[in-house]
PDB file of C-alpha atoms in Angstrom:
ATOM      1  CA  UNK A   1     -17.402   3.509  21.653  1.00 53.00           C
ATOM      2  CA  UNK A   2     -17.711   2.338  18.275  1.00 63.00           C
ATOM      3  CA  UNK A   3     -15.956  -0.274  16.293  1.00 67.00           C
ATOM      4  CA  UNK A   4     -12.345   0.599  15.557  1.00 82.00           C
ATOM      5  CA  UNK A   5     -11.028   0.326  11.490  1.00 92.00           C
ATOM      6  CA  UNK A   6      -8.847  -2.033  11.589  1.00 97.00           C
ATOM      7  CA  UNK A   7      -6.229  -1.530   8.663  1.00 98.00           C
ATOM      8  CA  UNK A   8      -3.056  -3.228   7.488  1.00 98.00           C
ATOM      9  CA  UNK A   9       0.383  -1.172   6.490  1.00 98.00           C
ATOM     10  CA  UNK A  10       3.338  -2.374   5.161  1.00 98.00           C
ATOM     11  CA  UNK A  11       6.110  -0.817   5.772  1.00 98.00           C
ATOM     12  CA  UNK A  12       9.672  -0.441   4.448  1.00 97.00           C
ATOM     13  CA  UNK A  13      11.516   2.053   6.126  1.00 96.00           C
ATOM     14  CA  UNK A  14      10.113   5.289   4.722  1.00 97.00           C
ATOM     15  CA  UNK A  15      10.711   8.184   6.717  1.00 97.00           C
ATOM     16  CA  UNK A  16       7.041   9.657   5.866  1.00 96.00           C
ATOM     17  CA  UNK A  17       5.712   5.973   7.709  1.00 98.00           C
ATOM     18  CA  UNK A  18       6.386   6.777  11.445  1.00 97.00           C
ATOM     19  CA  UNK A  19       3.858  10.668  10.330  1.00 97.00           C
ATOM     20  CA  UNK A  20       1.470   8.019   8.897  1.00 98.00           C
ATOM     21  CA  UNK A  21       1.167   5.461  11.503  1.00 98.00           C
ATOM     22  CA  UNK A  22       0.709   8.221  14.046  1.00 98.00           C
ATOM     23  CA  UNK A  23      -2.058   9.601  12.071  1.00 97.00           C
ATOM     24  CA  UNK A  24      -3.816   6.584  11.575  1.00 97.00           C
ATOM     25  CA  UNK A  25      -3.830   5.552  15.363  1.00 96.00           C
ATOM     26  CA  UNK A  26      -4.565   9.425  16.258  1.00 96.00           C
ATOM     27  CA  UNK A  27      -7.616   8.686  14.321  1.00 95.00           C
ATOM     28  CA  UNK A  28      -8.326   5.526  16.427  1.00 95.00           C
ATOM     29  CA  UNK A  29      -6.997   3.072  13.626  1.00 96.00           C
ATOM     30  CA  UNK A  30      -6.262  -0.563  15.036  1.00 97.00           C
ATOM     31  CA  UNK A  31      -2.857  -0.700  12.489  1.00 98.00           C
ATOM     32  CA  UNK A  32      -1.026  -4.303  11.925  1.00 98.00           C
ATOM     33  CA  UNK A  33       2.868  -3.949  10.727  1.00 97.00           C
ATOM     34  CA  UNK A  34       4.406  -5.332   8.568  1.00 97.00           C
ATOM     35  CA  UNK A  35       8.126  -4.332   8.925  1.00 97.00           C
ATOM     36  CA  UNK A  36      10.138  -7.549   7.888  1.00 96.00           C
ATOM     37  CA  UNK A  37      11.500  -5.036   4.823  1.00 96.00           C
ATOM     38  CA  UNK A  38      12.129  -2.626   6.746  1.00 96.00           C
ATOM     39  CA  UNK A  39      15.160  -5.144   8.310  1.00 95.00           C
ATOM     40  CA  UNK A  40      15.823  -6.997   5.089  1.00 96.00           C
ATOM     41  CA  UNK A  41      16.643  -4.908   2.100  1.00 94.00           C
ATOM     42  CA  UNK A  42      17.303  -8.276  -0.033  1.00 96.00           C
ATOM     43  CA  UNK A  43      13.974  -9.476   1.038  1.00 96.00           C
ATOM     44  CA  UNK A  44      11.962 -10.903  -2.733  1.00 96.00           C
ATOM     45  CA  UNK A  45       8.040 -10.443  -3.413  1.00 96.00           C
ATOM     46  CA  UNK A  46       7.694 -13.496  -2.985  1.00 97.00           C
ATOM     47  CA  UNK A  47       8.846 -13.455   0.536  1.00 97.00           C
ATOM     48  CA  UNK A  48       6.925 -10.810   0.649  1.00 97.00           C
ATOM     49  CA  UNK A  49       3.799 -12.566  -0.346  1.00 97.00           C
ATOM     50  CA  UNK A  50       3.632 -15.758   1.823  1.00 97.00           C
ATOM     51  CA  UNK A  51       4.581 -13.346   4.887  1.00 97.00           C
ATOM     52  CA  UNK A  52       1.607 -11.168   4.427  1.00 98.00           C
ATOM     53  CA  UNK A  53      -1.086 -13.023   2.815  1.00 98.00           C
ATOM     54  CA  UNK A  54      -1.767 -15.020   6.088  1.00 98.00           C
ATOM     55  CA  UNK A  55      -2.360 -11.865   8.167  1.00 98.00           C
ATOM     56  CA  UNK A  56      -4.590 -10.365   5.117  1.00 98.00           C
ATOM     57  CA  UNK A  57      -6.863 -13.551   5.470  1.00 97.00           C
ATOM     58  CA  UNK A  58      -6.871 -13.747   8.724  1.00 96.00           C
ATOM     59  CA  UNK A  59      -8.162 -10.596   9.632  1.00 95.00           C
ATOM     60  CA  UNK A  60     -11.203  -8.710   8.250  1.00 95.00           C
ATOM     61  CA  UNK A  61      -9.200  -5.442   7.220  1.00 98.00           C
ATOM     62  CA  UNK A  62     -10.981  -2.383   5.832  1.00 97.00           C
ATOM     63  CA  UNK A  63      -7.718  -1.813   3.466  1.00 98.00           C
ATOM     64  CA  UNK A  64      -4.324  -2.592   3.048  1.00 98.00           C
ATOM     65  CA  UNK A  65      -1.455   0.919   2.911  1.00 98.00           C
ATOM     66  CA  UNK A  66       1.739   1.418   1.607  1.00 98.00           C
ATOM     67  CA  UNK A  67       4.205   4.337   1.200  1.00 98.00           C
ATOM     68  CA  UNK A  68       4.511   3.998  -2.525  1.00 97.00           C
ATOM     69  CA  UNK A  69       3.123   1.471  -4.490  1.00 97.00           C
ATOM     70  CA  UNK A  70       4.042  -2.553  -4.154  1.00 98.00           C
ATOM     71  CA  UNK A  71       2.820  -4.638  -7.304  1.00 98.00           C
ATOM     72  CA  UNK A  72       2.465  -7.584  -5.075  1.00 98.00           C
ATOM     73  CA  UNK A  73       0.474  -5.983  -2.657  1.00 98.00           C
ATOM     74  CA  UNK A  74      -1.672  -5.450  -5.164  1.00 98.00           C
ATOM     75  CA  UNK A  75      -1.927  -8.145  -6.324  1.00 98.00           C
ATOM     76  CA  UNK A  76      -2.694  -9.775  -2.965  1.00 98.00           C
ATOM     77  CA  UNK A  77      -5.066  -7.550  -2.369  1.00 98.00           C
ATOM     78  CA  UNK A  78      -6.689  -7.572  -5.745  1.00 97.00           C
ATOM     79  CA  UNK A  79      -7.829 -11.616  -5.134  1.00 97.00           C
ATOM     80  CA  UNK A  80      -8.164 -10.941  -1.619  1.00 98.00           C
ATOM     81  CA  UNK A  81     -10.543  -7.926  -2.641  1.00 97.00           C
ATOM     82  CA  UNK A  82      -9.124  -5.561   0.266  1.00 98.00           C
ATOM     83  CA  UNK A  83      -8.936  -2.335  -0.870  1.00 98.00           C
ATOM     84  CA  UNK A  84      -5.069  -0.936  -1.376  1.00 97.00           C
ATOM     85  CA  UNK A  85      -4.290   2.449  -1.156  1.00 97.00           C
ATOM     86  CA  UNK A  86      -1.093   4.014  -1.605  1.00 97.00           C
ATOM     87  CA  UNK A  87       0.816   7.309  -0.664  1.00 96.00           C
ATOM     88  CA  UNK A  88       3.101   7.810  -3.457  1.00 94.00           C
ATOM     89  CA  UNK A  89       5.491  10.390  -2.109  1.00 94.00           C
ATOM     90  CA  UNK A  90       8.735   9.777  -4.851  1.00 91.00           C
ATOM     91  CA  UNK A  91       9.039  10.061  -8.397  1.00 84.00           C
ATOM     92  CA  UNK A  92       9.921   8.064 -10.037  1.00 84.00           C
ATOM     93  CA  UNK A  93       8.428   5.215  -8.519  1.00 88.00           C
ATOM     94  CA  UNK A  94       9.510   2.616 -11.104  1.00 91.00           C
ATOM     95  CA  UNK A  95       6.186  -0.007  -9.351  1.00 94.00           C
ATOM     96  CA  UNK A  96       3.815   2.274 -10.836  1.00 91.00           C
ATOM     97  CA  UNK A  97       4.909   0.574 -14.843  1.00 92.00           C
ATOM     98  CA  UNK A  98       3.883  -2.577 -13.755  1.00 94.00           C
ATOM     99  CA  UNK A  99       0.879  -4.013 -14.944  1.00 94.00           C
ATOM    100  CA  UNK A 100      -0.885  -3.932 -11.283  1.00 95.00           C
ATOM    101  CA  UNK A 101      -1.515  -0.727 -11.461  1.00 92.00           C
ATOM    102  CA  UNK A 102      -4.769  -1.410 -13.366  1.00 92.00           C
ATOM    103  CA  UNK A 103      -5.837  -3.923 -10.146  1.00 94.00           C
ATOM    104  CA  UNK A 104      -9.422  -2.465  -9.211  1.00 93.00           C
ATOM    105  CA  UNK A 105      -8.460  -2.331  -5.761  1.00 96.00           C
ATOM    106  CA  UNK A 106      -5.967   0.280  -6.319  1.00 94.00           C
ATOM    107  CA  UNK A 107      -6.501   3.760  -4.459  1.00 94.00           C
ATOM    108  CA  UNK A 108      -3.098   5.582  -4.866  1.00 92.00           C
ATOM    109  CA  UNK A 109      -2.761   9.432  -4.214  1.00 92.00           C
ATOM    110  CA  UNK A 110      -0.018  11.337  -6.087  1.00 89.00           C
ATOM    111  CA  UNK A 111       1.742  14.408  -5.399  1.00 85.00           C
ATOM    112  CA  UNK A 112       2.763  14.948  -9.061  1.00 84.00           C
ATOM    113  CA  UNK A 113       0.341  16.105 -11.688  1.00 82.00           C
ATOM    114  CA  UNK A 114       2.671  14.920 -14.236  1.00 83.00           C
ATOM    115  CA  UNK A 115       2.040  11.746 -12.739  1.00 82.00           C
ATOM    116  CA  UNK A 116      -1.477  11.850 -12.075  1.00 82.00           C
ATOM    117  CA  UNK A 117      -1.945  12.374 -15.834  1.00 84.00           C
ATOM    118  CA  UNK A 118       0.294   9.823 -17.010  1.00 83.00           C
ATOM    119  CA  UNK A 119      -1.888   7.209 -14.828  1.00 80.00           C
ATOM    120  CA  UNK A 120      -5.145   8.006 -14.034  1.00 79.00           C
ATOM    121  CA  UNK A 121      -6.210   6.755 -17.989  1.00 78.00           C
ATOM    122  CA  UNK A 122      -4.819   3.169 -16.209  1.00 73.00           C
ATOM    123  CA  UNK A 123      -7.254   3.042 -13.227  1.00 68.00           C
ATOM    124  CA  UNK A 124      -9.741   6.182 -13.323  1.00 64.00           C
ATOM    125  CA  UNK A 125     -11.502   4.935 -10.626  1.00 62.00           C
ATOM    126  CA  UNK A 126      -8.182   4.253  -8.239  1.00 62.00           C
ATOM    127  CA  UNK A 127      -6.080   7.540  -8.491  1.00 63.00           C
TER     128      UNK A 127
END
């Protein structure tokens, strides 16, 4: 058998996530959680931030995937150079104004062509 993609997702309590994760490990995904949102709703990015960046360096992960998009993540991920894509699956999603969207290791996918066209000119090699 081959090597397994390994692949980190944060999570936050979306109800598309549990779909997701299934897919992933259908597809023979190795998947690390996450879910410390998921249980606190007051939780800041900067919690955020020292709770994940110690798994992202400390495995070799092909990308990083969110439900919607998380300007920290991005961030992260952007100096980390792991590749984050994102599922956005509201609108609005107020993250997508923040100036991370134009991170080069952005891959989101949007339902909305209203939204595609308001932010592919931001990161046309991302969306």
């Amino acid at each position: 058998m081959g090597i397994k993609m390994e692949i980190f997702f944060y999570r936050y309590g979306s109800i598309c996530e549990p779909d997701v994760l299934n897919a992933f490990q259908s597809l023979g995904f190795k998947v690390t959680e996450e879910k410390s949102e998921i249980i606190n709703k007051d939780i800041i990015p900067a919690d955020c931030i020292s709770l994940v960046s110690p798994i992202l360096t400390s495995h070799k992960f092909q990308f990083a995937f969110t439900i919607n998009f998380f300007p920290w993540l991005s961030e992260v991920c952007n100096i980390l150079n792991i590749p984050y894509l994102s599922l956005i699956v509201d609108s609005p999603v107020l993250e997508l104004y923040s100036n991370s969207i134009k991170n080069d290791c952005n891959r989101m996918f949007l339902f909305d062509r209203v939204l595609f066209e308001e932010f592919s000119p931001y990161n046309p090699n991302g969306i």
